[in-house]
């Protein structure tokens, strides 16, 4: 009888040990899943921040480039206006002569 009791006790202990192993495995699995989710969230957030910073740098570079182009266009426009005014001033004398000749 002692042998049967010892055997039953051994079986119960083995079942208890197995239950403990399963419980520990489930806890570890849950912890690993939570850690993976946290790491994934952190990686996504870091990627978003990096993308935003890169977008800011690109935007600033494009704004700077556009400002330079605007300055060039403004300078060319001013030069063209001055040339037009000079051409008009040069034609004033000729126009005045034509008017005077026509009137007289």
PDB file of N, CA, C and O in Angstrom, residues 17-67:
ATOM      1  N   UNK A  17       3.607  20.122 -10.561  1.00  0.00           N
ATOM      2  CA  UNK A  17       4.771  20.710 -11.233  1.00  0.00           C
ATOM      3  C   UNK A  17       4.424  21.110 -12.671  1.00  0.00           C
ATOM      4  O   UNK A  17       4.833  22.175 -13.154  1.00  0.00           O
ATOM      5  N   UNK A  18       3.656  20.255 -13.348  1.00  0.00           N
ATOM      6  CA  UNK A  18       3.254  20.556 -14.724  1.00  0.00           C
ATOM      7  C   UNK A  18       2.355  21.794 -14.766  1.00  0.00           C
ATOM      8  O   UNK A  18       2.515  22.668 -15.634  1.00  0.00           O
ATOM      9  N   UNK A  19       1.417  21.873 -13.810  1.00  0.00           N
ATOM     10  CA  UNK A  19       0.551  23.055 -13.744  1.00  0.00           C
ATOM     11  C   UNK A  19       1.370  24.323 -13.509  1.00  0.00           C
ATOM     12  O   UNK A  19       1.108  25.370 -14.113  1.00  0.00           O
ATOM     13  N   UNK A  20       2.363  24.224 -12.619  1.00  0.00           N
ATOM     14  CA  UNK A  20       3.237  25.378 -12.339  1.00  0.00           C
ATOM     15  C   UNK A  20       4.015  25.780 -13.591  1.00  0.00           C
ATOM     16  O   UNK A  20       4.165  26.976 -13.891  1.00  0.00           O
ATOM     17  N   UNK A  21       4.524  24.777 -14.310  1.00  0.00           N
ATOM     18  CA  UNK A  21       5.265  25.071 -15.547  1.00  0.00           C
ATOM     19  C   UNK A  21       4.365  25.765 -16.576  1.00  0.00           C
ATOM     20  O   UNK A  21       4.782  26.728 -17.226  1.00  0.00           O
ATOM     21  N   UNK A  22       3.148  25.273 -16.709  1.00  0.00           N
ATOM     22  CA  UNK A  22       2.208  25.871 -17.659  1.00  0.00           C
ATOM     23  C   UNK A  22       1.883  27.303 -17.246  1.00  0.00           C
ATOM     24  O   UNK A  22       1.873  28.216 -18.075  1.00  0.00           O
ATOM     25  N   UNK A  23       1.647  27.503 -15.956  1.00  0.00           N
ATOM     26  CA  UNK A  23       1.335  28.851 -15.460  1.00  0.00           C
ATOM     27  C   UNK A  23       2.510  29.803 -15.698  1.00  0.00           C
ATOM     28  O   UNK A  23       2.321  30.931 -16.167  1.00  0.00           O
ATOM     29  N   UNK A  24       3.718  29.339 -15.406  1.00  0.00           N
ATOM     30  CA  UNK A  24       4.913  30.176 -15.633  1.00  0.00           C
ATOM     31  C   UNK A  24       5.104  30.463 -17.122  1.00  0.00           C
ATOM     32  O   UNK A  24       5.460  31.582 -17.504  1.00  0.00           O
ATOM     33  N   UNK A  25       4.863  29.461 -17.949  1.00  0.00           N
ATOM     34  CA  UNK A  25       5.001  29.661 -19.393  1.00  0.00           C
ATOM     35  C   UNK A  25       3.983  30.685 -19.885  1.00  0.00           C
ATOM     36  O   UNK A  25       4.302  31.543 -20.721  1.00  0.00           O
ATOM     37  N   UNK A  26       2.759  30.610 -19.374  1.00  0.00           N
ATOM     38  CA  UNK A  26       1.732  31.586 -19.766  1.00  0.00           C
ATOM     39  C   UNK A  26       2.119  32.992 -19.315  1.00  0.00           C
ATOM     40  O   UNK A  26       1.938  33.964 -20.065  1.00  0.00           O
ATOM     41  N   UNK A  27       2.643  33.125 -18.095  1.00  0.00           N
ATOM     42  CA  UNK A  27       3.077  34.438 -17.601  1.00  0.00           C
ATOM     43  C   UNK A  27       4.205  34.989 -18.470  1.00  0.00           C
ATOM     44  O   UNK A  27       4.185  36.157 -18.856  1.00  0.00           O
ATOM     45  N   UNK A  28       5.179  34.136 -18.778  1.00  0.00           N
ATOM     46  CA  UNK A  28       6.304  34.579 -19.609  1.00  0.00           C
ATOM     47  C   UNK A  28       5.821  34.967 -21.002  1.00  0.00           C
ATOM     48  O   UNK A  28       6.286  35.956 -21.576  1.00  0.00           O
ATOM     49  N   UNK A  29       4.898  34.190 -21.523  1.00  0.00           N
ATOM     50  CA  UNK A  29       4.350  34.493 -22.847  1.00  0.00           C
ATOM     51  C   UNK A  29       3.656  35.850 -22.842  1.00  0.00           C
ATOM     52  O   UNK A  29       3.862  36.675 -23.748  1.00  0.00           O
ATOM     53  N   UNK A  30       2.844  36.092 -21.816  1.00  0.00           N
ATOM     54  CA  UNK A  30       2.147  37.373 -21.700  1.00  0.00           C
ATOM     55  C   UNK A  30       3.141  38.523 -21.564  1.00  0.00           C
ATOM     56  O   UNK A  30       2.999  39.567 -22.213  1.00  0.00           O
ATOM     57  N   UNK A  31       4.172  38.325 -20.743  1.00  0.00           N
ATOM     58  CA  UNK A  31       5.190  39.373 -20.565  1.00  0.00           C
ATOM     59  C   UNK A  31       5.937  39.644 -21.868  1.00  0.00           C
ATOM     60  O   UNK A  31       6.222  40.796 -22.202  1.00  0.00           O
ATOM     61  N   UNK A  32       6.249  38.572 -22.592  1.00  0.00           N
ATOM     62  CA  UNK A  32       6.962  38.744 -23.862  1.00  0.00           C
ATOM     63  C   UNK A  32       6.107  39.494 -24.875  1.00  0.00           C
ATOM     64  O   UNK A  32       6.604  40.361 -25.607  1.00  0.00           O
ATOM     65  N   UNK A  33       4.807  39.178 -24.902  1.00  0.00           N
ATOM     66  CA  UNK A  33       3.900  39.867 -25.823  1.00  0.00           C
ATOM     67  C   UNK A  33       3.793  41.338 -25.461  1.00  0.00           C
ATOM     68  O   UNK A  33       3.864  42.214 -26.338  1.00  0.00           O
ATOM     69  N   UNK A  34       3.667  41.631 -24.165  1.00  0.00           N
ATOM     70  CA  UNK A  34       3.582  43.029 -23.732  1.00  0.00           C
ATOM     71  C   UNK A  34       4.869  43.775 -24.051  1.00  0.00           C
ATOM     72  O   UNK A  34       4.842  44.925 -24.502  1.00  0.00           O
ATOM     73  N   UNK A  35       6.002  43.137 -23.827  1.00  0.00           N
ATOM     74  CA  UNK A  35       7.281  43.771 -24.122  1.00  0.00           C
ATOM     75  C   UNK A  35       7.430  44.028 -25.622  1.00  0.00           C
ATOM     76  O   UNK A  35       7.896  45.089 -26.044  1.00  0.00           O
ATOM     77  N   UNK A  36       6.994  43.054 -26.420  1.00  0.00           N
ATOM     78  CA  UNK A  36       7.071  43.226 -27.879  1.00  0.00           C
ATOM     79  C   UNK A  36       6.172  44.374 -28.338  1.00  0.00           C
ATOM     80  O   UNK A  36       6.564  45.173 -29.194  1.00  0.00           O
ATOM     81  N   UNK A  37       4.981  44.479 -27.745  1.00  0.00           N
ATOM     82  CA  UNK A  37       4.079  45.576 -28.103  1.00  0.00           C
ATOM     83  C   UNK A  37       4.680  46.913 -27.710  1.00  0.00           C
ATOM     84  O   UNK A  37       4.608  47.887 -28.463  1.00  0.00           O
ATOM     85  N   UNK A  38       5.260  46.964 -26.512  1.00  0.00           N
ATOM     86  CA  UNK A  38       5.892  48.200 -26.047  1.00  0.00           C
ATOM     87  C   UNK A  38       7.042  48.584 -26.972  1.00  0.00           C
ATOM     88  O   UNK A  38       7.180  49.752 -27.354  1.00  0.00           O
ATOM     89  N   UNK A  39       7.866  47.595 -27.329  1.00  0.00           N
ATOM     90  CA  UNK A  39       8.992  47.872 -28.232  1.00  0.00           C
ATOM     91  C   UNK A  39       8.505  48.327 -29.603  1.00  0.00           C
ATOM     92  O   UNK A  39       9.084  49.237 -30.204  1.00  0.00           O
ATOM     93  N   UNK A  40       7.447  47.693 -30.079  1.00  0.00           N
ATOM     94  CA  UNK A  40       6.894  48.078 -31.385  1.00  0.00           C
ATOM     95  C   UNK A  40       6.338  49.494 -31.322  1.00  0.00           C
ATOM     96  O   UNK A  40       6.569  50.298 -32.240  1.00  0.00           O
ATOM     97  N   UNK A  41       5.625  49.816 -30.253  1.00  0.00           N
ATOM     98  CA  UNK A  41       5.089  51.175 -30.101  1.00  0.00           C
ATOM     99  C   UNK A  41       6.214  52.199 -30.040  1.00  0.00           C
ATOM    100  O   UNK A  41       6.132  53.267 -30.653  1.00  0.00           O
ATOM    101  N   UNK A  42       7.275  51.855 -29.305  1.00  0.00           N
ATOM    102  CA  UNK A  42       8.419  52.764 -29.205  1.00  0.00           C
ATOM    103  C   UNK A  42       9.089  52.955 -30.563  1.00  0.00           C
ATOM    104  O   UNK A  42       9.457  54.072 -30.934  1.00  0.00           O
ATOM    105  N   UNK A  43       9.227  51.864 -31.302  1.00  0.00           N
ATOM    106  CA  UNK A  43       9.855  51.948 -32.622  1.00  0.00           C
ATOM    107  C   UNK A  43       9.005  52.783 -33.576  1.00  0.00           C
ATOM    108  O   UNK A  43       9.530  53.598 -34.343  1.00  0.00           O
ATOM    109  N   UNK A  44       7.694  52.608 -33.522  1.00  0.00           N
ATOM    110  CA  UNK A  44       6.794  53.389 -34.380  1.00  0.00           C
ATOM    111  C   UNK A  44       6.876  54.866 -34.011  1.00  0.00           C
ATOM    112  O   UNK A  44       6.961  55.737 -34.885  1.00  0.00           O
ATOM    113  N   UNK A  45       6.868  55.164 -32.732  1.00  0.00           N
ATOM    114  CA  UNK A  45       6.951  56.563 -32.282  1.00  0.00           C
ATOM    115  C   UNK A  45       8.285  57.190 -32.702  1.00  0.00           C
ATOM    116  O   UNK A  45       8.322  58.323 -33.176  1.00  0.00           O
ATOM    117  N   UNK A  46       9.365  56.434 -32.548  1.00  0.00           N
ATOM    118  CA  UNK A  46      10.680  56.938 -32.961  1.00  0.00           C
ATOM    119  C   UNK A  46      10.708  57.181 -34.465  1.00  0.00           C
ATOM    120  O   UNK A  46      11.260  58.195 -34.933  1.00  0.00           O
ATOM    121  N   UNK A  47      10.107  56.289 -35.234  1.00  0.00           N
ATOM    122  CA  UNK A  47      10.067  56.459 -36.694  1.00  0.00           C
ATOM    123  C   UNK A  47       9.247  57.682 -37.072  1.00  0.00           C
ATOM    124  O   UNK A  47       9.617  58.438 -37.982  1.00  0.00           O
ATOM    125  N   UNK A  48       8.136  57.911 -36.359  1.00  0.00           N
ATOM    126  CA  UNK A  48       7.315  59.098 -36.632  1.00  0.00           C
ATOM    127  C   UNK A  48       8.100  60.367 -36.361  1.00  0.00           C
ATOM    128  O   UNK A  48       8.084  61.307 -37.156  1.00  0.00           O
ATOM    129  N   UNK A  49       8.789  60.398 -35.213  1.00  0.00           N
ATOM    130  CA  UNK A  49       9.569  61.589 -34.870  1.00  0.00           C
ATOM    131  C   UNK A  49      10.680  61.827 -35.883  1.00  0.00           C
ATOM    132  O   UNK A  49      10.913  62.966 -36.305  1.00  0.00           O
ATOM    133  N   UNK A  50      11.332  60.759 -36.296  1.00  0.00           N
ATOM    134  CA  UNK A  50      12.403  60.892 -37.286  1.00  0.00           C
ATOM    135  C   UNK A  50      11.846  61.406 -38.617  1.00  0.00           C
ATOM    136  O   UNK A  50      12.437  62.277 -39.256  1.00  0.00           O
ATOM    137  N   UNK A  51      10.693  60.887 -39.012  1.00  0.00           N
ATOM    138  CA  UNK A  51      10.068  61.325 -40.261  1.00  0.00           C
ATOM    139  C   UNK A  51       9.654  62.793 -40.177  1.00  0.00           C
ATOM    140  O   UNK A  51       9.819  63.553 -41.138  1.00  0.00           O
ATOM    141  N   UNK A  52       9.134  63.209 -39.010  1.00  0.00           N
ATOM    142  CA  UNK A  52       8.747  64.608 -38.837  1.00  0.00           C
ATOM    143  C   UNK A  52       9.964  65.520 -38.907  1.00  0.00           C
ATOM    144  O   UNK A  52       9.912  66.586 -39.528  1.00  0.00           O
ATOM    145  N   UNK A  53      11.054  65.107 -38.278  1.00  0.00           N
ATOM    146  CA  UNK A  53      12.282  65.913 -38.321  1.00  0.00           C
ATOM    147  C   UNK A  53      12.807  66.016 -39.754  1.00  0.00           C
ATOM    148  O   UNK A  53      13.210  67.094 -40.196  1.00  0.00           O
ATOM    149  N   UNK A  54      12.799  64.911 -40.457  1.00  0.00           N
ATOM    150  CA  UNK A  54      13.262  64.910 -41.846  1.00  0.00           C
ATOM    151  C   UNK A  54      12.371  65.811 -42.699  1.00  0.00           C
ATOM    152  O   UNK A  54      12.859  66.568 -43.545  1.00  0.00           O
ATOM    153  N   UNK A  55      11.059  65.745 -42.457  1.00  0.00           N
ATOM    154  CA  UNK A  55      10.127  66.598 -43.201  1.00  0.00           C
ATOM    155  C   UNK A  55      10.402  68.070 -42.910  1.00  0.00           C
ATOM    156  O   UNK A  55      10.353  68.906 -43.823  1.00  0.00           O
ATOM    157  N   UNK A  56      10.696  68.400 -41.651  1.00  0.00           N
ATOM    158  CA  UNK A  56      11.018  69.790 -41.302  1.00  0.00           C
ATOM    159  C   UNK A  56      12.260  70.252 -42.045  1.00  0.00           C
ATOM    160  O   UNK A  56      12.295  71.364 -42.575  1.00  0.00           O
ATOM    161  N   UNK A  57      13.287  69.398 -42.081  1.00  0.00           N
ATOM    162  CA  UNK A  57      14.525  69.773 -42.771  1.00  0.00           C
ATOM    163  C   UNK A  57      14.284  69.970 -44.264  1.00  0.00           C
ATOM    164  O   UNK A  57      14.795  70.923 -44.864  1.00  0.00           O
ATOM    165  N   UNK A  58      13.500  69.087 -44.851  1.00  0.00           N
ATOM    166  CA  UNK A  58      13.194  69.205 -46.282  1.00  0.00           C
ATOM    167  C   UNK A  58      12.410  70.491 -46.539  1.00  0.00           C
ATOM    168  O   UNK A  58      12.705  71.236 -47.477  1.00  0.00           O
ATOM    169  N   UNK A  59      11.422  70.759 -45.674  1.00  0.00           N
ATOM    170  CA  UNK A  59      10.607  71.959 -45.834  1.00  0.00           C
ATOM    171  C   UNK A  59      11.455  73.223 -45.708  1.00  0.00           C
ATOM    172  O   UNK A  59      11.337  74.151 -46.521  1.00  0.00           O
ATOM    173  N   UNK A  60      12.328  73.262 -44.706  1.00  0.00           N
ATOM    174  CA  UNK A  60      13.192  74.431 -44.533  1.00  0.00           C
ATOM    175  C   UNK A  60      14.117  74.617 -45.736  1.00  0.00           C
ATOM    176  O   UNK A  60      14.328  75.742 -46.191  1.00  0.00           O
ATOM    177  N   UNK A  61      14.645  73.511 -46.253  1.00  0.00           N
ATOM    178  CA  UNK A  61      15.525  73.598 -47.422  1.00  0.00           C
ATOM    179  C   UNK A  61      14.754  74.120 -48.634  1.00  0.00           C
ATOM    180  O   UNK A  61      15.266  74.973 -49.381  1.00  0.00           O
ATOM    181  N   UNK A  62      13.536  73.641 -48.818  1.00  0.00           N
ATOM    182  CA  UNK A  62      12.727  74.097 -49.955  1.00  0.00           C
ATOM    183  C   UNK A  62      12.324  75.563 -49.785  1.00  0.00           C
ATOM    184  O   UNK A  62      12.290  76.313 -50.763  1.00  0.00           O
ATOM    185  N   UNK A  63      12.013  75.977 -48.552  1.00  0.00           N
ATOM    186  CA  UNK A  63      11.679  77.382 -48.310  1.00  0.00           C
ATOM    187  C   UNK A  63      12.881  78.270 -48.609  1.00  0.00           C
ATOM    188  O   UNK A  63      12.744  79.331 -49.214  1.00  0.00           O
ATOM    189  N   UNK A  64      14.059  77.823 -48.200  1.00  0.00           N
ATOM    190  CA  UNK A  64      15.278  78.584 -48.467  1.00  0.00           C
ATOM    191  C   UNK A  64      15.518  78.688 -49.972  1.00  0.00           C
ATOM    192  O   UNK A  64      15.825  79.768 -50.496  1.00  0.00           O
ATOM    193  N   UNK A  65      15.347  77.574 -50.660  1.00  0.00           N
ATOM    194  CA  UNK A  65      15.520  77.551 -52.111  1.00  0.00           C
ATOM    195  C   UNK A  65      14.510  78.479 -52.788  1.00  0.00           C
ATOM    196  O   UNK A  65      14.862  79.237 -53.703  1.00  0.00           O
ATOM    197  N   UNK A  66      13.267  78.437 -52.334  1.00  0.00           N
ATOM    198  CA  UNK A  66      12.227  79.299 -52.912  1.00  0.00           C
ATOM    199  C   UNK A  66      12.542  80.771 -52.647  1.00  0.00           C
ATOM    200  O   UNK A  66      12.324  81.628 -53.510  1.00  0.00           O
ATOM    201  N   UNK A  67      13.061  81.073 -51.460  1.00  0.00           N
ATOM    202  CA  UNK A  67      13.442  82.450 -51.145  1.00  0.00           C
ATOM    203  C   UNK A  67      14.537  82.953 -52.073  1.00  0.00           C
ATOM    204  O   UNK A  67      14.501  84.100 -52.540  1.00  0.00           O
TER     205      UNK A  67
END
